[in-house]
mmCIF file of C-alpha atoms in Angstrom:
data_model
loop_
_atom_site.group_PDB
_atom_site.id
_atom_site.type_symbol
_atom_site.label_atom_id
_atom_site.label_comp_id
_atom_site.label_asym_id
_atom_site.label_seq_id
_atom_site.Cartn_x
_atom_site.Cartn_y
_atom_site.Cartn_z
ATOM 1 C CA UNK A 138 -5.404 25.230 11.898
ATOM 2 C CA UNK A 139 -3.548 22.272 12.520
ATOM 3 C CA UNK A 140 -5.115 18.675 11.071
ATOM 4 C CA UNK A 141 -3.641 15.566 11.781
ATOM 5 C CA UNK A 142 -0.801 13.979 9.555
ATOM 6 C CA UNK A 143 -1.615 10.707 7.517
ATOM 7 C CA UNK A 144 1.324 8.410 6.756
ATOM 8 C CA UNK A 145 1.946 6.303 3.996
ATOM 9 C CA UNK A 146 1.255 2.587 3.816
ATOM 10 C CA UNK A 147 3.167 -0.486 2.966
ATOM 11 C CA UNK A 148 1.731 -3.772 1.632
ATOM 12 C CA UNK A 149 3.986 -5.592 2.815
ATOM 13 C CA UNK A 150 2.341 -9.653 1.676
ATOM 14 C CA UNK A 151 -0.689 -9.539 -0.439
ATOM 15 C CA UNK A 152 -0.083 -7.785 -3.694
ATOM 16 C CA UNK A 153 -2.797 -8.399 -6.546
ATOM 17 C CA UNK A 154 -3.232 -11.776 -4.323
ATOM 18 C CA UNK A 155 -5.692 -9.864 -1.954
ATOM 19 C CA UNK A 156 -7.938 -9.606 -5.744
ATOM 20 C CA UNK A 157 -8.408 -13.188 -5.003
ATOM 21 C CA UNK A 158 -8.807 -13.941 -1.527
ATOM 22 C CA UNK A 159 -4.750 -14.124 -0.352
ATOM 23 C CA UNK A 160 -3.848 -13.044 3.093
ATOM 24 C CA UNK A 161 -2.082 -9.688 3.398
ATOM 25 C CA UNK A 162 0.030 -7.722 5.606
ATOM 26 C CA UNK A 163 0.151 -3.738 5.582
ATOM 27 C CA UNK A 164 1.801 -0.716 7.654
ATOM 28 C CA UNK A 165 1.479 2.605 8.083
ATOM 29 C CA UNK A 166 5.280 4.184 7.070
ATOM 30 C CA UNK A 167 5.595 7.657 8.679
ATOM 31 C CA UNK A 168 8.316 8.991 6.292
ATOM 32 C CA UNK A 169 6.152 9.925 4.249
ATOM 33 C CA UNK A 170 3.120 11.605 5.149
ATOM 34 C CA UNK A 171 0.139 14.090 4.480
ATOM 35 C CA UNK A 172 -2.150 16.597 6.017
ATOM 36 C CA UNK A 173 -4.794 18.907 4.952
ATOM 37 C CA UNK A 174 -4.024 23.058 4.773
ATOM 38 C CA UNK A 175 -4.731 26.053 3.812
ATOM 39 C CA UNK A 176 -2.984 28.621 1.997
ATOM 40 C CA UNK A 177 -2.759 31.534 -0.525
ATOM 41 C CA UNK A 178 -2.195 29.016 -3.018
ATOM 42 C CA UNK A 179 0.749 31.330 -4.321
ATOM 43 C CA UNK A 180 2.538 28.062 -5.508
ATOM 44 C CA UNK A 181 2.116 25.462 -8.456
ATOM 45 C CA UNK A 182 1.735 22.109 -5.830
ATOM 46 C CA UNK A 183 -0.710 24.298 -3.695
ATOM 47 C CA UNK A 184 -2.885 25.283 -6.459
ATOM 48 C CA UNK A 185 -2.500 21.916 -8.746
ATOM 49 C CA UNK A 186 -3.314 20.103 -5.359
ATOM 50 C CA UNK A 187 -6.377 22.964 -4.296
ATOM 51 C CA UNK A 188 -7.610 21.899 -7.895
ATOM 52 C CA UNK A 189 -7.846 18.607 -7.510
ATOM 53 C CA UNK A 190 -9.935 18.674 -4.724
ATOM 54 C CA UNK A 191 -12.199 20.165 -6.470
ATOM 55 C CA UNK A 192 -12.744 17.761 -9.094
ATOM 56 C CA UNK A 193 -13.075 15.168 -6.286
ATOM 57 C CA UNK A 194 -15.222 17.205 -4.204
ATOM 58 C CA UNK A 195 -18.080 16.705 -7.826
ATOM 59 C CA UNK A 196 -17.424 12.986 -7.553
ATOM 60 C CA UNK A 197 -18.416 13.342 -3.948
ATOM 61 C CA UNK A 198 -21.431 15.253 -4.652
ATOM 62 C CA UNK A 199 -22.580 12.683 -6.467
ATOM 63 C CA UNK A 200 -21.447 9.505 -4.648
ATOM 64 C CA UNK A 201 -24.489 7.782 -2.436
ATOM 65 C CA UNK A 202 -23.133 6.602 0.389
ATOM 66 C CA UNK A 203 -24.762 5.177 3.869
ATOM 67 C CA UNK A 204 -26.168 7.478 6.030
ATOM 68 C CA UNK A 205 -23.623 6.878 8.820
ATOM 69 C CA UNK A 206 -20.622 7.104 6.735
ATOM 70 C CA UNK A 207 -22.007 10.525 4.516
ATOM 71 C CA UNK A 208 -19.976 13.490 4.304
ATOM 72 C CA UNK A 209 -20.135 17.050 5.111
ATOM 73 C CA UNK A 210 -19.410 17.977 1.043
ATOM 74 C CA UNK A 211 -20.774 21.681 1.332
ATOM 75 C CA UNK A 212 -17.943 22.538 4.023
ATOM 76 C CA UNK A 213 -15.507 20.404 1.594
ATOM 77 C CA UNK A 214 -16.690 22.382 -0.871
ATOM 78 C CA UNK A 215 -16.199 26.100 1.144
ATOM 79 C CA UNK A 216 -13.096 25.389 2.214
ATOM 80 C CA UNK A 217 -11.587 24.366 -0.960
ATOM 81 C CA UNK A 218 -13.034 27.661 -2.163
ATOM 82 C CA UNK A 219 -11.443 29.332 0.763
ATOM 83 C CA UNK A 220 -7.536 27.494 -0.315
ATOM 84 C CA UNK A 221 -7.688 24.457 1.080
ATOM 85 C CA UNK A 222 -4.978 21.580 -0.101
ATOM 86 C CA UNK A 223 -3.202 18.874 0.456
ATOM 87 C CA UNK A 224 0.301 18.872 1.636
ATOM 88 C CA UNK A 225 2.524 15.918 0.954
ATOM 89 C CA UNK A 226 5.655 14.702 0.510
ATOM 90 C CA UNK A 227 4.324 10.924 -0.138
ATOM 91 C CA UNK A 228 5.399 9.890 -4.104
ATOM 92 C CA UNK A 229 2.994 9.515 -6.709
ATOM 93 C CA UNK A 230 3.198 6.420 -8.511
ATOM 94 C CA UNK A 231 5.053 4.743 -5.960
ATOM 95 C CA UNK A 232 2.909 2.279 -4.281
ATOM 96 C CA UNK A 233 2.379 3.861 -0.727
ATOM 97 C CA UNK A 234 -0.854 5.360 -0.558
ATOM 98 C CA UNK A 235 -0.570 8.671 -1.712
ATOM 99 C CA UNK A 236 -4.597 8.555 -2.689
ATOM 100 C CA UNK A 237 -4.881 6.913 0.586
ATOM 101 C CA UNK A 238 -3.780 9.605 2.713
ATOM 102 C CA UNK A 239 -5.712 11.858 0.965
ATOM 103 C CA UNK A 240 -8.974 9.857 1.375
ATOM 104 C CA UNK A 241 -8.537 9.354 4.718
ATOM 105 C CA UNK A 242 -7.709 13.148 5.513
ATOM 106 C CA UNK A 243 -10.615 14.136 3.931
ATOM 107 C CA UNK A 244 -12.899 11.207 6.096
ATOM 108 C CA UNK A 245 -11.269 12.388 8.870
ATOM 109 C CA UNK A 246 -11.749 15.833 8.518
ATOM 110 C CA UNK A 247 -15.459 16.260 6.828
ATOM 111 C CA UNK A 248 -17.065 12.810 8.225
ATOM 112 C CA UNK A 249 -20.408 13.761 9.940
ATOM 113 C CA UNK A 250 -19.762 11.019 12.418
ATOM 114 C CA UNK A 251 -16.490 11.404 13.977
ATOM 115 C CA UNK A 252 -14.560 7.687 14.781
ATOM 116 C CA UNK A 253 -11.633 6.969 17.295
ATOM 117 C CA UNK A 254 -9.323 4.161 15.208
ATOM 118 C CA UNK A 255 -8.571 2.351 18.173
ATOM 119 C CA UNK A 256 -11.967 1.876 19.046
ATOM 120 C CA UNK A 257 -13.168 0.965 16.472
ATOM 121 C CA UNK A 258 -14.574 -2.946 16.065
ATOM 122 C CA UNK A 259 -13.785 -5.566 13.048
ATOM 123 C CA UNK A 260 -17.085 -5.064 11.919
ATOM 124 C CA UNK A 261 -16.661 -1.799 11.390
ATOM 125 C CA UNK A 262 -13.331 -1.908 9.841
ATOM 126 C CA UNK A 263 -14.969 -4.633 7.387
ATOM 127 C CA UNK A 264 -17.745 -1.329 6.352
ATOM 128 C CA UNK A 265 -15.188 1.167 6.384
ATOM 129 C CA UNK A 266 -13.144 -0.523 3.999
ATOM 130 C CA UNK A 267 -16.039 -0.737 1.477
ATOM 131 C CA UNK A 268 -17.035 2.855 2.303
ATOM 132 C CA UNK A 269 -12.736 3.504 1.427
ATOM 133 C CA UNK A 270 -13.319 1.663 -2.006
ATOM 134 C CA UNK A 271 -16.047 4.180 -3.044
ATOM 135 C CA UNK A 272 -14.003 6.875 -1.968
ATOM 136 C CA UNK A 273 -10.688 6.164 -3.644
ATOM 137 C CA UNK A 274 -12.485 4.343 -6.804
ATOM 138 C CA UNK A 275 -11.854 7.771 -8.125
ATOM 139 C CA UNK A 276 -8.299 7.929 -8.599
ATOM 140 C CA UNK A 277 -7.811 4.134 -10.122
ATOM 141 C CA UNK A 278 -10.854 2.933 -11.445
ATOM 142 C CA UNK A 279 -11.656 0.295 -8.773
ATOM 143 C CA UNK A 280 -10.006 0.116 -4.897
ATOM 144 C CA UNK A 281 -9.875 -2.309 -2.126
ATOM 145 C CA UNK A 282 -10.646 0.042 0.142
ATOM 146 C CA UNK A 283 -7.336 -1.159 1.823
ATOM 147 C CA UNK A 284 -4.656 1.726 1.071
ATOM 148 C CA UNK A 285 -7.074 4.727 3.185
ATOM 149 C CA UNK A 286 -8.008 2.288 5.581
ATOM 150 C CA UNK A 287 -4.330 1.292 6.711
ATOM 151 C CA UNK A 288 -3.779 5.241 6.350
ATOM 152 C CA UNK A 289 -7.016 6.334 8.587
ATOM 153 C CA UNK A 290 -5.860 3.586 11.501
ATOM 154 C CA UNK A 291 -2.359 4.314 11.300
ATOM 155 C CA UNK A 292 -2.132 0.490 12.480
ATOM 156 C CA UNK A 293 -0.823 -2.201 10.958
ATOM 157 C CA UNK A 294 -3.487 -4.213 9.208
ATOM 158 C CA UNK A 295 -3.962 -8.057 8.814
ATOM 159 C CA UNK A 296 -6.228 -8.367 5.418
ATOM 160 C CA UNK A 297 -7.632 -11.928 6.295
ATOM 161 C CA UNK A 298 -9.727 -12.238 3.231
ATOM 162 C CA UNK A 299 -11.548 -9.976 0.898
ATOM 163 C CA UNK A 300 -14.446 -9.841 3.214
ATOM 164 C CA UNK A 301 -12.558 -9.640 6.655
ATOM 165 C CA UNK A 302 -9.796 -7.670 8.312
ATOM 166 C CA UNK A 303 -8.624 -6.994 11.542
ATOM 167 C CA UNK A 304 -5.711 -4.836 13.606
ATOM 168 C CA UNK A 305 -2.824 -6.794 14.239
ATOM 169 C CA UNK A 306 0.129 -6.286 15.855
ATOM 170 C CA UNK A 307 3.844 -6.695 14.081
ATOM 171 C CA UNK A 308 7.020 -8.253 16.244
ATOM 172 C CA UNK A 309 8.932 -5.324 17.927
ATOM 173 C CA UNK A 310 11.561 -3.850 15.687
ATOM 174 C CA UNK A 311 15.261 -4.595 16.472
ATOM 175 C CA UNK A 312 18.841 -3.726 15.944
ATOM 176 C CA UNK A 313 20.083 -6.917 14.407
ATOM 177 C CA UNK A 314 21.698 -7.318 11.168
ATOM 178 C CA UNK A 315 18.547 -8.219 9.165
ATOM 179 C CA UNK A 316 16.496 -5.249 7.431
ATOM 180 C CA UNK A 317 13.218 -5.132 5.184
ATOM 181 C CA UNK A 318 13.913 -2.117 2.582
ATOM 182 C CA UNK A 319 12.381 -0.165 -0.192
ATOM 183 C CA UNK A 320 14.711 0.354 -3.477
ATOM 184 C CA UNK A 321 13.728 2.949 -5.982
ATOM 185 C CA UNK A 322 13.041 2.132 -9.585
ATOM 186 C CA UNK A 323 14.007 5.576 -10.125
ATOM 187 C CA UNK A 324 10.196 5.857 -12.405
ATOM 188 C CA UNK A 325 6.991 6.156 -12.039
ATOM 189 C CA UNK A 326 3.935 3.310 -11.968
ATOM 190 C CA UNK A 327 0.182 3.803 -13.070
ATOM 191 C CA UNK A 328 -1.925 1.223 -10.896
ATOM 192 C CA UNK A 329 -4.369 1.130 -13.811
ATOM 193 C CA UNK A 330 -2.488 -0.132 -16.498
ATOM 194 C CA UNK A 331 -1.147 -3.105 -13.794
ATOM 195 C CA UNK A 332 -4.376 -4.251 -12.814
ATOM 196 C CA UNK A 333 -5.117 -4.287 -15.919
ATOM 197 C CA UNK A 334 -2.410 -6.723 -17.051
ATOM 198 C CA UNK A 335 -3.227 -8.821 -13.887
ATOM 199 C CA UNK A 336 -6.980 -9.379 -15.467
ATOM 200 C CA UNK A 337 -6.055 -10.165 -18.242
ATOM 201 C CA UNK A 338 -3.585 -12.880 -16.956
ATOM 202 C CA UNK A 339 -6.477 -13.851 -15.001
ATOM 203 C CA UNK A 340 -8.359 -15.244 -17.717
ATOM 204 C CA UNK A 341 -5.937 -17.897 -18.481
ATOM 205 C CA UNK A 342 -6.587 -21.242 -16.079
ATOM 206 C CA UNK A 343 -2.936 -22.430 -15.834
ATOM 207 C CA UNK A 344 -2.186 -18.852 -14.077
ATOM 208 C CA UNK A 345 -5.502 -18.787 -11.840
ATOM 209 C CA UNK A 346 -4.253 -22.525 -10.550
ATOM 210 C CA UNK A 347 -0.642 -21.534 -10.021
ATOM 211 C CA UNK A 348 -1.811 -18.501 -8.236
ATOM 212 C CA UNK A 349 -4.354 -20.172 -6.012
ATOM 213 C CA UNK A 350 -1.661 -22.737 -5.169
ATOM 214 C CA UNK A 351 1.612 -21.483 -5.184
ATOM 215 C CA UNK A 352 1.793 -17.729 -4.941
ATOM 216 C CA UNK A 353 -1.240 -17.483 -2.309
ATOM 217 C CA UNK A 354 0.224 -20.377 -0.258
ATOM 218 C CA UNK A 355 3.940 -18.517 0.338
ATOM 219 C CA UNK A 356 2.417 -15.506 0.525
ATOM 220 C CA UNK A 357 -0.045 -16.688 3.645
ATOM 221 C CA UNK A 358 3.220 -19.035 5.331
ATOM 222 C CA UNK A 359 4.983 -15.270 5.147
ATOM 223 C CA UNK A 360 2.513 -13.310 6.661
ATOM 224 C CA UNK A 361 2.172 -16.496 9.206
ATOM 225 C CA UNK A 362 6.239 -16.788 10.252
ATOM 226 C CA UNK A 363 6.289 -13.199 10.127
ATOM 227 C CA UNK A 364 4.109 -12.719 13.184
ATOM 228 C CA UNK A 365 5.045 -15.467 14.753
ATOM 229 C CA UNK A 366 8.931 -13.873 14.481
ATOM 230 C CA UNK A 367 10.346 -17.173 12.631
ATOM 231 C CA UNK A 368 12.578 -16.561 10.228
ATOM 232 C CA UNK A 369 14.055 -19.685 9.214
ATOM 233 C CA UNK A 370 10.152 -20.570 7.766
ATOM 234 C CA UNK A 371 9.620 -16.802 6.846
ATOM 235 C CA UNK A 372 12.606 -16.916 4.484
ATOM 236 C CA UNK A 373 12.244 -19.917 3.032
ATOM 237 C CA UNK A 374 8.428 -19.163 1.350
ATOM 238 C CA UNK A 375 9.615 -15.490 1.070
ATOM 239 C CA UNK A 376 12.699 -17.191 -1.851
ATOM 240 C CA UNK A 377 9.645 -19.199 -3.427
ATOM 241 C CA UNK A 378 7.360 -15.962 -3.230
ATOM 242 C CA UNK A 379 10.358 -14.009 -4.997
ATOM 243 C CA UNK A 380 10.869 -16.856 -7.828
ATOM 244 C CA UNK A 381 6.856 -16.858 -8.207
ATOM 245 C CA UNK A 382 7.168 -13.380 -8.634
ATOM 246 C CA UNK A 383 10.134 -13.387 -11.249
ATOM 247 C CA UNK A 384 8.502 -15.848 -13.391
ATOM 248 C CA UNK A 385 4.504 -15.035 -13.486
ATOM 249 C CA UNK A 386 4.559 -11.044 -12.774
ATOM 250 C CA UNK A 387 7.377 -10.223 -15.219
ATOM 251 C CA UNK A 388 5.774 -6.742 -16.599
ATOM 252 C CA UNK A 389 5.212 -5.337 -13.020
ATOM 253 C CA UNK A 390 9.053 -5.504 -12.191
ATOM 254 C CA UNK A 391 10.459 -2.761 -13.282
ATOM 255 C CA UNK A 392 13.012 -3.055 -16.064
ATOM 256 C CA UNK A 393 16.489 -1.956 -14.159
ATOM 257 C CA UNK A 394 15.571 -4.181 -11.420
ATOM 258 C CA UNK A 395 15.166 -7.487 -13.439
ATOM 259 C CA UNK A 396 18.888 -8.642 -13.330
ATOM 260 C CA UNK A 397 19.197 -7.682 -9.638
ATOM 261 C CA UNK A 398 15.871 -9.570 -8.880
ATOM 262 C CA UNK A 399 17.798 -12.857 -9.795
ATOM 263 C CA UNK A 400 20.799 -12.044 -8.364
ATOM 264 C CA UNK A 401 19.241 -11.768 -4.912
ATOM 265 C CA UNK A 402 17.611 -14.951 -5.703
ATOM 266 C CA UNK A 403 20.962 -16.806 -7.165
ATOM 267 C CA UNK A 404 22.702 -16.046 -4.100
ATOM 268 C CA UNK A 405 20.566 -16.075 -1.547
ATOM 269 C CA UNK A 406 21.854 -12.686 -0.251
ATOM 270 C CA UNK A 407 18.411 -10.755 -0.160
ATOM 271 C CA UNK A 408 15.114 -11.280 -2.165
ATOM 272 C CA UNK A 409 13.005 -8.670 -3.655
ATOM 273 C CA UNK A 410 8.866 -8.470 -4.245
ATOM 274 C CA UNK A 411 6.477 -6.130 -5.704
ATOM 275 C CA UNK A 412 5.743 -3.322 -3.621
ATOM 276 C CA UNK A 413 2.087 -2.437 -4.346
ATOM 277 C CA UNK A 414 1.121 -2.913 -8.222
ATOM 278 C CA UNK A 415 4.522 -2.801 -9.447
ATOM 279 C CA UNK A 416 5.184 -1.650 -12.960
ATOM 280 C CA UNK A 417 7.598 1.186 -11.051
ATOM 281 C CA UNK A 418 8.252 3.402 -8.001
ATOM 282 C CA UNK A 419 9.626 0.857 -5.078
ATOM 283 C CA UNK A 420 10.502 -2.460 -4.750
ATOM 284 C CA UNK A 421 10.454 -4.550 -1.287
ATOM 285 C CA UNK A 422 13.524 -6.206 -0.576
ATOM 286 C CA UNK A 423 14.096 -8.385 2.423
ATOM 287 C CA UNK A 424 17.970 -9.504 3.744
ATOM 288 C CA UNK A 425 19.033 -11.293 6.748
ATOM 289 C CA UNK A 426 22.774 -9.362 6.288
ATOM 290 C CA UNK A 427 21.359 -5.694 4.978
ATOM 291 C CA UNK A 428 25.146 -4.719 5.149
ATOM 292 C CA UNK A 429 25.783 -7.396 2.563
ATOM 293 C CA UNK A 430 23.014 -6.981 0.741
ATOM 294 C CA UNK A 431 23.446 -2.629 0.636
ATOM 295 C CA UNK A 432 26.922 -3.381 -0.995
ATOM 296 C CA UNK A 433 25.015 -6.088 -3.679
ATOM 297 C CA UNK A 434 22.758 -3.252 -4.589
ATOM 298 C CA UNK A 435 25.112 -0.184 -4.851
ATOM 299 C CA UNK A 436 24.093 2.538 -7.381
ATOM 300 C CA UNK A 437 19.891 1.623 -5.971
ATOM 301 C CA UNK A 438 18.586 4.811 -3.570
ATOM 302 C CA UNK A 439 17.553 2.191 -0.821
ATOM 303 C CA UNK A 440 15.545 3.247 2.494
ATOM 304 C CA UNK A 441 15.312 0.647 5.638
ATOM 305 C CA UNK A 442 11.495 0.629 6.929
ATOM 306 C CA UNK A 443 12.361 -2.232 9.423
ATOM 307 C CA UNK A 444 15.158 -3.804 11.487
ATOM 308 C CA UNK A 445 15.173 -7.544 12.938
#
């Protein structure tokens, strides 16, 4: 039986901003990917991962949702009796998707209403989102709905606000000397415990204003010179974004990556952002001379996602 394969996602502009009505930017990132199987379940992932399923497959049981969007739970159910798990090789903790490929496998696969991605409308991709955010609520506690969503279209997604997003398409990759990358924190992050920490920073004004005006205003100009291919714009909010970053989400950045944080920023070389919630797994770093900024970063497991 051979199901289709669900790639990871990127956020590339919106992190924790998207909470309160910022733009953001996402892409599916086929390194990584995931597909539903069975097997004998003669191996610890297989059987850890067959398990799992079948705690989710009781929070589906009891999860009410819309008649077009329910879910054939008794097959779920029967096949995860008969072995059935989920194959991936996309990091846990890491910030791309890994519950989102998951969720969107099992939509895919055991929705009673089968849907074509590239059909479908932006009013449907506005109710499939919320129908996403009940699904993968499971695994953090509360979800955008975004992470399956980018993972079931397999498209890159503009989030235009919390109510309303739509397919978009990204400028045409190519071979110049200017990369976007991932770099490895080398640990592990819990989304929980991030959000969290973003609540609570919530609750103070002066970081609600400086949010609102600063971080969600370079975050939008990025996403905006981005797809309108102008760097010169695109880099200059993306330094402000980083510095934003540095100063207000200090417990998200991971630890080891502090000191190179400002370095990019002191010399200009490349600048790094939160990839997802932060608080480990990667880092998005962004260089108009990735051979320059490789060198700066030496000792970092670093993986190019695109070229311009």
């Amino acid at each position: 039986m051979n199901n289709p394969l669900f790639y990871a996602k990127i956020l590339l502009f919106g992190e924790y901003g998207i909470i309160e009505d910022s733009q953001g930017l996402t892409l599916p990132y086929s390194f990584y990917k995931g597909t539903l199987k069975f097997s004998d379940l003669d191996n610890d992932f297989e059987k850890k991962s067959n398990q799992s399923l079948k705690k989710y497959s009781n929070y589906l049981s009891d999860l009410e949702l819309p008649a077009e969007y329910n879910l054939d739970v008794k097959s779920f159910k029967n096949d995860i009796a008969e072995g059935l798990f989920f194959d991936s090789n996309i990091p846990q903790g890491y910030g791309v998707g890994s519950s989102g490929a998951l969720v969107a496998a099992i939509f895919e696969k055991y929705s009673l209403i089968k849907r074509n991605p590239e059909t479908i409308s932006k009013d449907e991709l506005k109710d499939l989102k919320f129908i996403f955010g009940q699904l993968e609520s499971y695994f953090h506690g509360k979800s955008s709905g975004i992470d399956p969503l980018i993972c079931f279209m397999n498209l890159p997604i503009l989030i235009e606000s919390k109510e309303s997003v739509d397919k978009v398409s990204i400028p045409k990759e190519e071979l110049g000397k200017g990369a976007i990358f991932l770099i490895d924190s080398g640990m592990t992050g819990e989304t929980g415990p991030m959000i969290q920490i973003f609540f609570e920073k919530l609750k103070n004004e002066g970081f609600r204003k400086t949010l609102k005006e600063e971080f969600i205003r370079y975050n939008n100009a990025c996403i905006d010179a981005f797809l309108k291919k102008d760097m010169n714009p695109f880099f200059r909010n993306l330094k402000k974004l980083s510095v934003w970053a540095y100063e207000h989400f200090r417990p998200m950045i991971p630890e080891n990556l502090f000191n190179v944080w400002k370095k990019g920023l002191d010399s200009n070389a490349y600048y790094l952002k939160l990839c997802g919630s932060g608080g480990g797994g990667y880092i998005l770093g962004f260089a108009k001379d990735y051979a320059k900024a490789e060198k700066m970063l030496e000792g970092f497991h670093k993986e190019v996602i695109y070229r311009f």
